[in-house]
PDB file of C-alpha atoms and ligand atoms in Angstrom:
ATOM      1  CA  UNK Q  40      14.873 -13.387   4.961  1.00  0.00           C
ATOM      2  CA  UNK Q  41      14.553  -9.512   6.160  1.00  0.00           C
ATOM      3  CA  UNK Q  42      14.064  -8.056   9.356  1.00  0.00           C
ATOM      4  CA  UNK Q  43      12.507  -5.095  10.209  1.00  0.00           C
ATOM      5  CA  UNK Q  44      13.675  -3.343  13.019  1.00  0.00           C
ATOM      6  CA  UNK Q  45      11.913  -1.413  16.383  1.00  0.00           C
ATOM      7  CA  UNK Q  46      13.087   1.795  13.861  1.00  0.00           C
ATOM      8  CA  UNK Q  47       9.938   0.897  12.508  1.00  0.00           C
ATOM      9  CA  UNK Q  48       6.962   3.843  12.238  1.00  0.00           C
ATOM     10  CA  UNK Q  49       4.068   1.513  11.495  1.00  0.00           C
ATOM     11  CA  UNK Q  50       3.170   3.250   8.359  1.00  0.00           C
ATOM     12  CA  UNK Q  51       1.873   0.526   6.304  1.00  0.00           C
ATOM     13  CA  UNK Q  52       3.735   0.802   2.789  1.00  0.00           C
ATOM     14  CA  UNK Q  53       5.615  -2.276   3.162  1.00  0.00           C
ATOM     15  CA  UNK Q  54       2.836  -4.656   3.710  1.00  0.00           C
ATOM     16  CA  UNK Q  55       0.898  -4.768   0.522  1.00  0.00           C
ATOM     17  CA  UNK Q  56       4.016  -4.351  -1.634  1.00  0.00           C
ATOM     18  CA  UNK Q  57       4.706  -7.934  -0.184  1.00  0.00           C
ATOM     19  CA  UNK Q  58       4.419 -10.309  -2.876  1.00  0.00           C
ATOM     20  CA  UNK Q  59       4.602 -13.150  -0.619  1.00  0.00           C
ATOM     21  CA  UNK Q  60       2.268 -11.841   2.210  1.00  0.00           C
ATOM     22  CA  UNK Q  61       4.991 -12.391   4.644  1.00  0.00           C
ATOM     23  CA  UNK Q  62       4.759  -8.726   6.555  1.00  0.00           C
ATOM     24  CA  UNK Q  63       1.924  -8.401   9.351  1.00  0.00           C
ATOM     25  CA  UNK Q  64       1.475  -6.304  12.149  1.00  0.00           C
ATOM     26  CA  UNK Q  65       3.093  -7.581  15.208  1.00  0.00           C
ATOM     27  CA  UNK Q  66       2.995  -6.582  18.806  1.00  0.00           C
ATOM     28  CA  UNK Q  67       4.154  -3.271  18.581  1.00  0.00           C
ATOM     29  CA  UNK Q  68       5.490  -2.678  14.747  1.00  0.00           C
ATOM     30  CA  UNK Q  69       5.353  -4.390  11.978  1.00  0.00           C
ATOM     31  CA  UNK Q  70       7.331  -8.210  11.249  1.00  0.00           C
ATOM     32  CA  UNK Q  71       8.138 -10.279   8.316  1.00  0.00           C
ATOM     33  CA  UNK Q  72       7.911 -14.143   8.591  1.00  0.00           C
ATOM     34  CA  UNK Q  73      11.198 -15.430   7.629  1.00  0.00           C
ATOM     35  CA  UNK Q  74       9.228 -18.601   6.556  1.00  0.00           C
ATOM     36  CA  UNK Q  75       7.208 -17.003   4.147  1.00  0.00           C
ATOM     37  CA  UNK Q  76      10.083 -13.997   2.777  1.00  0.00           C
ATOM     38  CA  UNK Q  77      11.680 -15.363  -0.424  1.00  0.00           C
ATOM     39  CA  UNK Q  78      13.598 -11.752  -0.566  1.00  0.00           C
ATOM     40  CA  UNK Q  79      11.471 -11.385  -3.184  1.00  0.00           C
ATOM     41  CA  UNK Q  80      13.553 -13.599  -5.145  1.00  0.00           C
ATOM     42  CA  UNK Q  81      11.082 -14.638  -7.806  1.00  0.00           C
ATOM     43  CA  UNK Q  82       9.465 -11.495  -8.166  1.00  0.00           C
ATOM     44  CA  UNK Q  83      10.828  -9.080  -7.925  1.00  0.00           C
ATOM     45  CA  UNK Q  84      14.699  -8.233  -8.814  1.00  0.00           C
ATOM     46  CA  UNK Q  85      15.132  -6.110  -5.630  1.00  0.00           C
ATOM     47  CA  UNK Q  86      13.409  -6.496  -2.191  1.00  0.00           C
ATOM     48  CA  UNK Q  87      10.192  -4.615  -2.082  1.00  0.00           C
ATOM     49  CA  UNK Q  88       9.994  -3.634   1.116  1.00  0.00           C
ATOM     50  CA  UNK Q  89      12.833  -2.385   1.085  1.00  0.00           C
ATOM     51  CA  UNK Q  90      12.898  -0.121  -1.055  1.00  0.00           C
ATOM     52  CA  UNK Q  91       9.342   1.862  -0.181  1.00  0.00           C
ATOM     53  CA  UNK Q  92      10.191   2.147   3.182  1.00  0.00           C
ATOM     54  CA  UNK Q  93      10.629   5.824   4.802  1.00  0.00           C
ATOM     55  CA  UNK Q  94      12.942   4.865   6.995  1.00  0.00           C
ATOM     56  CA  UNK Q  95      15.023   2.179   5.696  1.00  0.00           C
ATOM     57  CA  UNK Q  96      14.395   0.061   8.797  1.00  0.00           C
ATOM     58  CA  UNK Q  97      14.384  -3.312   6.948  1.00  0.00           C
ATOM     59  CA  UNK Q  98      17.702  -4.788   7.023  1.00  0.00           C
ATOM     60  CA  UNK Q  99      18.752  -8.695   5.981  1.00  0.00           C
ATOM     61  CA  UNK Q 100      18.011 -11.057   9.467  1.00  0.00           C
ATOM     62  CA  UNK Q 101      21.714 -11.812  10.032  1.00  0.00           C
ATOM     63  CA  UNK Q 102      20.263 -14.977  11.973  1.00  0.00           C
ATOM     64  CA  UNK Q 103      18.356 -16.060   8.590  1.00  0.00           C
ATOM     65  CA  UNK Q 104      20.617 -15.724   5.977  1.00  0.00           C
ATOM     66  CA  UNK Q 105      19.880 -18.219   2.716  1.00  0.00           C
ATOM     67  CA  UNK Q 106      21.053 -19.251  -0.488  1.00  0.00           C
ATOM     68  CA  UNK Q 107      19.800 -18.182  -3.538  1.00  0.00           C
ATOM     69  CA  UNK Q 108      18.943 -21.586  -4.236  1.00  0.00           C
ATOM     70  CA  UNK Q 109      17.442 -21.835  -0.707  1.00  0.00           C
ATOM     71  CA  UNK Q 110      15.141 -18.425  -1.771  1.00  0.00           C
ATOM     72  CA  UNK Q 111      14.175 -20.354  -5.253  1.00  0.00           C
ATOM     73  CA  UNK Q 112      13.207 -23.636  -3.584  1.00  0.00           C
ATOM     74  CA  UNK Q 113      11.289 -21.854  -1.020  1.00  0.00           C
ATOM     75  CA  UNK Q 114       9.408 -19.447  -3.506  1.00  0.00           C
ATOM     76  CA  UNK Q 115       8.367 -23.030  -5.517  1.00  0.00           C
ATOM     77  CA  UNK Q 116       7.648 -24.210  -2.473  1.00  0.00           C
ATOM     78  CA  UNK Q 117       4.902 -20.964  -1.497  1.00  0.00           C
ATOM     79  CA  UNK Q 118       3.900 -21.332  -4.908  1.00  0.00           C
ATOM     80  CA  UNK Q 119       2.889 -24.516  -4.916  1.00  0.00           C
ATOM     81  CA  UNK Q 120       0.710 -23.753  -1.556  1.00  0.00           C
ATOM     82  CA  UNK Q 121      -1.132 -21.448  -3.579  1.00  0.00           C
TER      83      UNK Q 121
HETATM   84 FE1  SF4 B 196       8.147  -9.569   1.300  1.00  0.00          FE
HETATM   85 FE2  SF4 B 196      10.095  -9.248  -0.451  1.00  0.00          FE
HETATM   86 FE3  SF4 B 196      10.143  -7.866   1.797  1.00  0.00          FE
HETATM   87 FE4  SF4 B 196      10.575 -10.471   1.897  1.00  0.00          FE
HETATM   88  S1  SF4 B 196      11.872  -8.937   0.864  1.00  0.00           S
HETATM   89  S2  SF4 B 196       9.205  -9.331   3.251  1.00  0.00           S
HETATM   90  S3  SF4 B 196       9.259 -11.218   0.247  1.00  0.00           S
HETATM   91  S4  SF4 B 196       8.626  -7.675   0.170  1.00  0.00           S
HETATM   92 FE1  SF4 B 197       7.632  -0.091   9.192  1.00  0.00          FE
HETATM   93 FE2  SF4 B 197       9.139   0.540   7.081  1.00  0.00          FE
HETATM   94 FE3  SF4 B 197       7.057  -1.120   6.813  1.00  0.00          FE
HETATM   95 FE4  SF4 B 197       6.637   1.465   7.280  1.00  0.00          FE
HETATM   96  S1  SF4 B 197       7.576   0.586   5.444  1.00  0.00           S
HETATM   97  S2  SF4 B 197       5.570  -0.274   8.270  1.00  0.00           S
HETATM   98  S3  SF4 B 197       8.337   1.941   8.646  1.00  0.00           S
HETATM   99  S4  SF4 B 197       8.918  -1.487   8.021  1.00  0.00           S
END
């Protein structure tokens, strides 16, 4: 999963690129649920957020690191929640 940092500006462009609805506003900027971030890994070849972001706050959660098989199971398993 990502991680976005206090670097954050609150500026909104990350959360609907989200494919998986995992970015929200939090308490004071914005957060991405490690539960629900696949990476983007079966979406998108890149992370999304990533890349729009102004100030390229959005880093990989060292404490959340996964597999890419990990990211495919849990994308199946979000899309099956659908
Ligand atoms: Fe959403 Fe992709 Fe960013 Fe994860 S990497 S928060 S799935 S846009
Ligand atoms: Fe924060 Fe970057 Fe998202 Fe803007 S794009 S809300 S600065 S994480």
């Amino acid at each position: 999963a990502l991680l976005i940092t206090d670097d954050c500006i609150n500026c909104d462009v990350c959360e609907p690129e989200c494919p998986n609805d995992a970015i929200s506003m939090g308490a004071e900027f914005y957060q991405i649920d490690p539960h629900k971030c696949t990476e983007c890994v079966g979406h998108f070849d890149e992370p999304q957020c990533q890349q729009v972001c102004p100030v390229a706050c959005i880093p990989f959660n060292p404490e959340w690191r996964e597999t890419r098989e990990q990211l495919e199971a849990k994308y199946e398993r979000l899309t099956a929640e659908k």
